[in-house]
mmCIF file of C-alpha atoms in Angstrom:
data_model
loop_
_atom_site.group_PDB
_atom_site.id
_atom_site.type_symbol
_atom_site.label_atom_id
_atom_site.label_comp_id
_atom_site.label_asym_id
_atom_site.label_seq_id
_atom_site.Cartn_x
_atom_site.Cartn_y
_atom_site.Cartn_z
ATOM 1 C CA MET A 1 -3.038 -4.295 -22.129
ATOM 2 C CA ALA A 2 -4.091 -5.261 -18.634
ATOM 3 C CA GLN A 3 -5.133 -8.846 -17.941
ATOM 4 C CA SER A 4 -7.301 -7.791 -15.012
ATOM 5 C CA SER A 5 -8.677 -4.545 -13.710
ATOM 6 C CA ILE A 6 -6.506 -4.675 -10.553
ATOM 7 C CA ALA A 7 -2.727 -4.332 -10.404
ATOM 8 C CA LEU A 8 -0.663 -4.743 -7.257
ATOM 9 C CA ILE A 9 2.726 -3.053 -7.477
ATOM 10 C CA TYR A 10 5.304 -3.314 -4.722
ATOM 11 C CA GLY A 11 8.852 -2.240 -4.063
ATOM 12 C CA THR A 12 10.989 -4.408 -1.825
ATOM 13 C CA ASP A 13 14.526 -5.044 -0.656
ATOM 14 C CA THR A 14 13.887 -7.937 1.754
ATOM 15 C CA ASN A 15 10.885 -9.536 -0.021
ATOM 16 C CA ASN A 16 8.570 -8.791 2.932
ATOM 17 C CA THR A 17 6.529 -6.247 0.960
ATOM 18 C CA GLU A 18 6.294 -8.726 -1.923
ATOM 19 C CA GLU A 19 5.128 -11.522 0.400
ATOM 20 C CA VAL A 20 2.419 -9.301 1.878
ATOM 21 C CA GLY A 21 1.449 -8.327 -1.666
ATOM 22 C CA HIS A 22 0.934 -11.972 -2.580
ATOM 23 C CA LYS A 23 -1.237 -12.417 0.527
ATOM 24 C CA ILE A 24 -3.334 -9.432 -0.573
ATOM 25 C CA ALA A 25 -3.660 -10.826 -4.111
ATOM 26 C CA LYS A 26 -4.677 -14.231 -2.736
ATOM 27 C CA GLN A 27 -7.462 -12.614 -0.694
ATOM 28 C CA TRP A 28 -8.728 -10.830 -3.822
ATOM 29 C CA GLU A 29 -8.675 -14.137 -5.701
ATOM 30 C CA GLU A 30 -10.797 -15.691 -2.962
ATOM 31 C CA LEU A 31 -13.328 -12.940 -3.730
ATOM 32 C CA GLY A 32 -13.234 -13.900 -7.414
ATOM 33 C CA GLU A 33 -10.934 -11.096 -8.603
ATOM 34 C CA GLN A 34 -7.706 -11.566 -10.544
ATOM 35 C CA VAL A 35 -4.781 -9.352 -9.577
ATOM 36 C CA ASP A 36 -1.739 -8.700 -11.766
ATOM 37 C CA ILE A 37 1.372 -8.425 -9.556
ATOM 38 C CA PHE A 38 4.482 -6.433 -10.456
ATOM 39 C CA ASN A 39 7.693 -5.303 -8.796
ATOM 40 C CA ILE A 40 7.910 -1.533 -9.372
ATOM 41 C CA LYS A 41 11.403 -1.959 -10.855
ATOM 42 C CA ASP A 42 9.996 -4.283 -13.563
ATOM 43 C CA ILE A 43 7.053 -2.233 -14.855
ATOM 44 C CA GLU A 44 6.786 0.772 -17.115
ATOM 45 C CA LEU A 45 4.863 3.444 -15.224
ATOM 46 C CA GLY A 46 2.482 4.089 -18.131
ATOM 47 C CA GLN A 47 1.106 0.566 -17.691
ATOM 48 C CA LEU A 48 -0.508 1.678 -14.437
ATOM 49 C CA GLU A 49 -2.927 3.842 -16.412
ATOM 50 C CA HIS A 50 -4.543 0.703 -17.896
ATOM 51 C CA TYR A 51 -5.948 -0.516 -14.575
ATOM 52 C CA SER A 52 -9.075 0.670 -12.787
ATOM 53 C CA MET A 53 -7.559 -0.174 -9.381
ATOM 54 C CA LEU A 54 -3.997 -0.034 -8.116
ATOM 55 C CA ILE A 55 -2.774 -1.529 -4.851
ATOM 56 C CA LEU A 56 0.657 -0.103 -4.105
ATOM 57 C CA GLY A 57 3.046 -1.455 -1.481
ATOM 58 C CA ILE A 58 6.094 0.247 -0.022
ATOM 59 C CA PRO A 59 8.301 -0.401 3.018
ATOM 60 C CA THR A 60 9.759 2.319 5.212
ATOM 61 C CA TRP A 61 13.432 2.024 5.993
ATOM 62 C CA ASP A 62 15.025 3.095 9.256
ATOM 63 C CA PHE A 63 14.326 6.765 9.963
ATOM 64 C CA GLY A 64 11.621 7.322 7.344
ATOM 65 C CA GLY A 65 13.649 6.170 4.343
ATOM 66 C CA ILE A 66 11.913 5.443 1.041
ATOM 67 C CA GLN A 67 12.501 2.090 -0.697
ATOM 68 C CA SER A 68 14.993 2.829 -3.479
ATOM 69 C CA ASP A 69 12.966 1.606 -6.481
ATOM 70 C CA TRP A 70 10.009 3.797 -5.480
ATOM 71 C CA GLU A 71 12.285 6.720 -4.703
ATOM 72 C CA ASP A 72 13.849 6.464 -8.178
ATOM 73 C CA ILE A 73 10.458 7.035 -9.879
ATOM 74 C CA GLY A 74 8.811 9.206 -7.216
ATOM 75 C CA ASP A 75 8.802 12.455 -9.163
ATOM 76 C CA SER A 76 7.354 10.719 -12.255
ATOM 77 C CA LEU A 77 4.279 9.474 -10.384
ATOM 78 C CA ALA A 78 2.549 12.873 -10.492
ATOM 79 C CA GLU A 79 2.614 12.743 -14.307
ATOM 80 C CA LEU A 80 0.362 9.672 -14.461
ATOM 81 C CA SER A 81 -3.214 10.084 -15.654
ATOM 82 C CA LEU A 82 -5.165 8.288 -12.913
ATOM 83 C CA GLU A 83 -8.325 10.373 -12.509
ATOM 84 C CA ASN A 84 -10.538 7.296 -13.092
ATOM 85 C CA THR A 85 -8.402 5.023 -10.958
ATOM 86 C CA VAL A 86 -8.941 3.791 -7.409
ATOM 87 C CA ILE A 87 -5.754 3.439 -5.352
ATOM 88 C CA ALA A 88 -5.164 1.559 -2.111
ATOM 89 C CA LEU A 89 -1.819 1.777 -0.321
ATOM 90 C CA TYR A 90 -0.101 -0.595 2.056
ATOM 91 C CA GLY A 91 3.211 -0.284 3.806
ATOM 92 C CA LEU A 92 5.583 -2.112 6.068
ATOM 93 C CA GLY A 93 7.481 -0.635 8.981
ATOM 94 C CA ASP A 94 8.752 -1.243 12.508
ATOM 95 C CA GLN A 95 6.636 0.652 15.019
ATOM 96 C CA PHE A 96 8.881 -0.004 18.013
ATOM 97 C CA GLY A 97 12.320 0.357 16.430
ATOM 98 C CA TYR A 98 11.313 3.406 14.393
ATOM 99 C CA GLY A 99 8.186 4.681 16.124
ATOM 100 C CA ASP A 100 8.741 8.266 14.995
ATOM 101 C CA TYR A 101 8.677 7.184 11.331
ATOM 102 C CA PHE A 102 6.270 4.239 11.270
ATOM 103 C CA VAL A 103 5.176 3.545 7.659
ATOM 104 C CA ASP A 104 6.238 7.064 6.641
ATOM 105 C CA ALA A 105 6.850 5.834 3.083
ATOM 106 C CA VAL A 106 3.095 5.265 2.671
ATOM 107 C CA GLY A 107 2.535 8.957 3.377
ATOM 108 C CA TRP A 108 5.308 9.859 0.941
ATOM 109 C CA LEU A 109 3.743 7.700 -1.792
ATOM 110 C CA TYR A 110 0.311 9.206 -1.117
ATOM 111 C CA GLU A 111 1.727 12.728 -1.415
ATOM 112 C CA LYS A 112 3.450 11.831 -4.712
ATOM 113 C CA LEU A 113 0.184 10.446 -6.137
ATOM 114 C CA LEU A 114 -2.165 13.240 -5.029
ATOM 115 C CA PRO A 115 -1.640 15.283 -8.229
ATOM 116 C CA THR A 116 -2.944 12.351 -10.333
ATOM 117 C CA ASN A 117 -6.522 12.962 -9.075
ATOM 118 C CA ALA A 118 -6.940 9.269 -8.306
ATOM 119 C CA THR A 119 -9.491 8.191 -5.698
ATOM 120 C CA PHE A 120 -7.915 6.732 -2.561
ATOM 121 C CA ILE A 121 -9.623 4.004 -0.551
ATOM 122 C CA GLY A 122 -8.531 1.701 2.253
ATOM 123 C CA GLN A 123 -7.843 3.918 5.229
ATOM 124 C CA TRP A 124 -6.892 1.733 8.186
ATOM 125 C CA SER A 125 -7.395 2.374 11.901
ATOM 126 C CA THR A 126 -4.329 3.110 14.017
ATOM 127 C CA GLU A 127 -5.917 1.137 16.862
ATOM 128 C CA GLY A 128 -3.661 -1.714 17.966
ATOM 129 C CA TYR A 129 -0.427 0.014 16.947
ATOM 130 C CA GLU A 130 2.071 1.750 19.213
ATOM 131 C CA PHE A 131 4.061 4.492 17.498
ATOM 132 C CA GLU A 132 4.918 8.142 18.065
ATOM 133 C CA ALA A 133 4.435 9.627 14.598
ATOM 134 C CA SER A 134 3.702 8.669 11.020
ATOM 135 C CA ARG A 135 3.584 10.631 7.787
ATOM 136 C CA ALA A 136 0.888 8.132 6.760
ATOM 137 C CA CYS A 137 -1.586 9.275 9.435
ATOM 138 C CA VAL A 138 -4.783 11.166 8.708
ATOM 139 C CA HIS A 139 -7.769 12.340 10.750
ATOM 140 C CA ASN A 140 -5.921 13.321 13.934
ATOM 141 C CA LYS A 141 -3.814 10.148 13.929
ATOM 142 C CA GLU A 142 -6.933 7.937 13.998
ATOM 143 C CA PHE A 143 -6.238 6.347 10.603
ATOM 144 C CA PHE A 144 -3.407 5.477 8.273
ATOM 145 C CA ILE A 145 -3.983 6.398 4.625
ATOM 146 C CA GLY A 146 -3.600 2.655 3.922
ATOM 147 C CA LEU A 147 -2.846 -0.670 5.560
ATOM 148 C CA ALA A 148 0.066 -0.643 8.019
ATOM 149 C CA ILE A 149 1.947 -3.907 8.470
ATOM 150 C CA ASP A 150 4.648 -4.542 11.070
ATOM 151 C CA GLU A 151 6.355 -7.815 10.202
ATOM 152 C CA ASP A 152 9.020 -7.110 12.832
ATOM 153 C CA GLN A 153 6.815 -6.693 15.902
ATOM 154 C CA GLN A 154 3.298 -7.894 14.986
ATOM 155 C CA PHE A 155 3.825 -10.535 12.302
ATOM 156 C CA GLU A 156 1.150 -12.694 13.924
ATOM 157 C CA LEU A 157 -1.459 -10.058 12.992
ATOM 158 C CA THR A 158 -0.517 -9.724 9.320
ATOM 159 C CA ASP A 159 -2.841 -12.374 7.861
ATOM 160 C CA GLN A 160 -5.855 -11.113 9.819
ATOM 161 C CA ARG A 161 -5.135 -7.489 8.915
ATOM 162 C CA VAL A 162 -4.708 -8.363 5.221
ATOM 163 C CA GLU A 163 -7.951 -10.336 5.142
ATOM 164 C CA GLN A 164 -9.939 -7.570 6.847
ATOM 165 C CA TRP A 165 -8.399 -4.870 4.670
ATOM 166 C CA VAL A 166 -9.143 -6.666 1.407
ATOM 167 C CA ILE A 167 -12.771 -7.184 2.446
ATOM 168 C CA GLN A 168 -12.904 -3.460 3.273
ATOM 169 C CA LEU A 169 -11.347 -2.577 -0.111
ATOM 170 C CA TYR A 170 -13.787 -4.820 -1.941
ATOM 171 C CA ALA A 171 -16.727 -2.996 -0.347
ATOM 172 C CA GLU A 172 -15.231 0.478 -0.835
ATOM 173 C CA ARG A 173 -14.415 -0.261 -4.482
ATOM 174 C CA ALA A 174 -18.022 -1.302 -5.075
ATOM 175 C CA VAL A 175 -19.220 2.002 -3.595
ATOM 176 C CA GLU A 176 -16.834 3.962 -5.825
ATOM 177 C CA ALA A 177 -18.050 2.067 -8.903
ATOM 178 C CA ALA A 178 -21.725 2.752 -8.123
#
């Protein structure tokens, strides 16, 4: 049984996605919300159905590669029953080194979760990023489907972006609950 109504689940190979996840959880705690944090490799997928909100983090590797723990369970995600669940996505990538694939894994994760009928919140403006293409883009490349973090090239912006995004999520979640 869930300890809180929000779960943050990340996949990581370098711990960067985990570290950003802890920053996100800390911001939620400052708003008075508890967040249960899990590495995707350590959680049974069915547990996700017990939360009203999921924050899912995934890095993109090299030329659009999916983090291995997420890739291993990717096809099982569509089987989850999440129609009463709000989902927010965040991803890490390198916009200059891999500008044709920036945070592509976020788009992949979104596509895998679409059949669950969950409600997605947390679109993030592409303003302030320099990249050629991203599978995570929506609305004519004006927004990412979730928060885009570049710890390689714009690490100095991570804390500010996380803080703003969590405040945005908090407001959007309240609208969805109303």
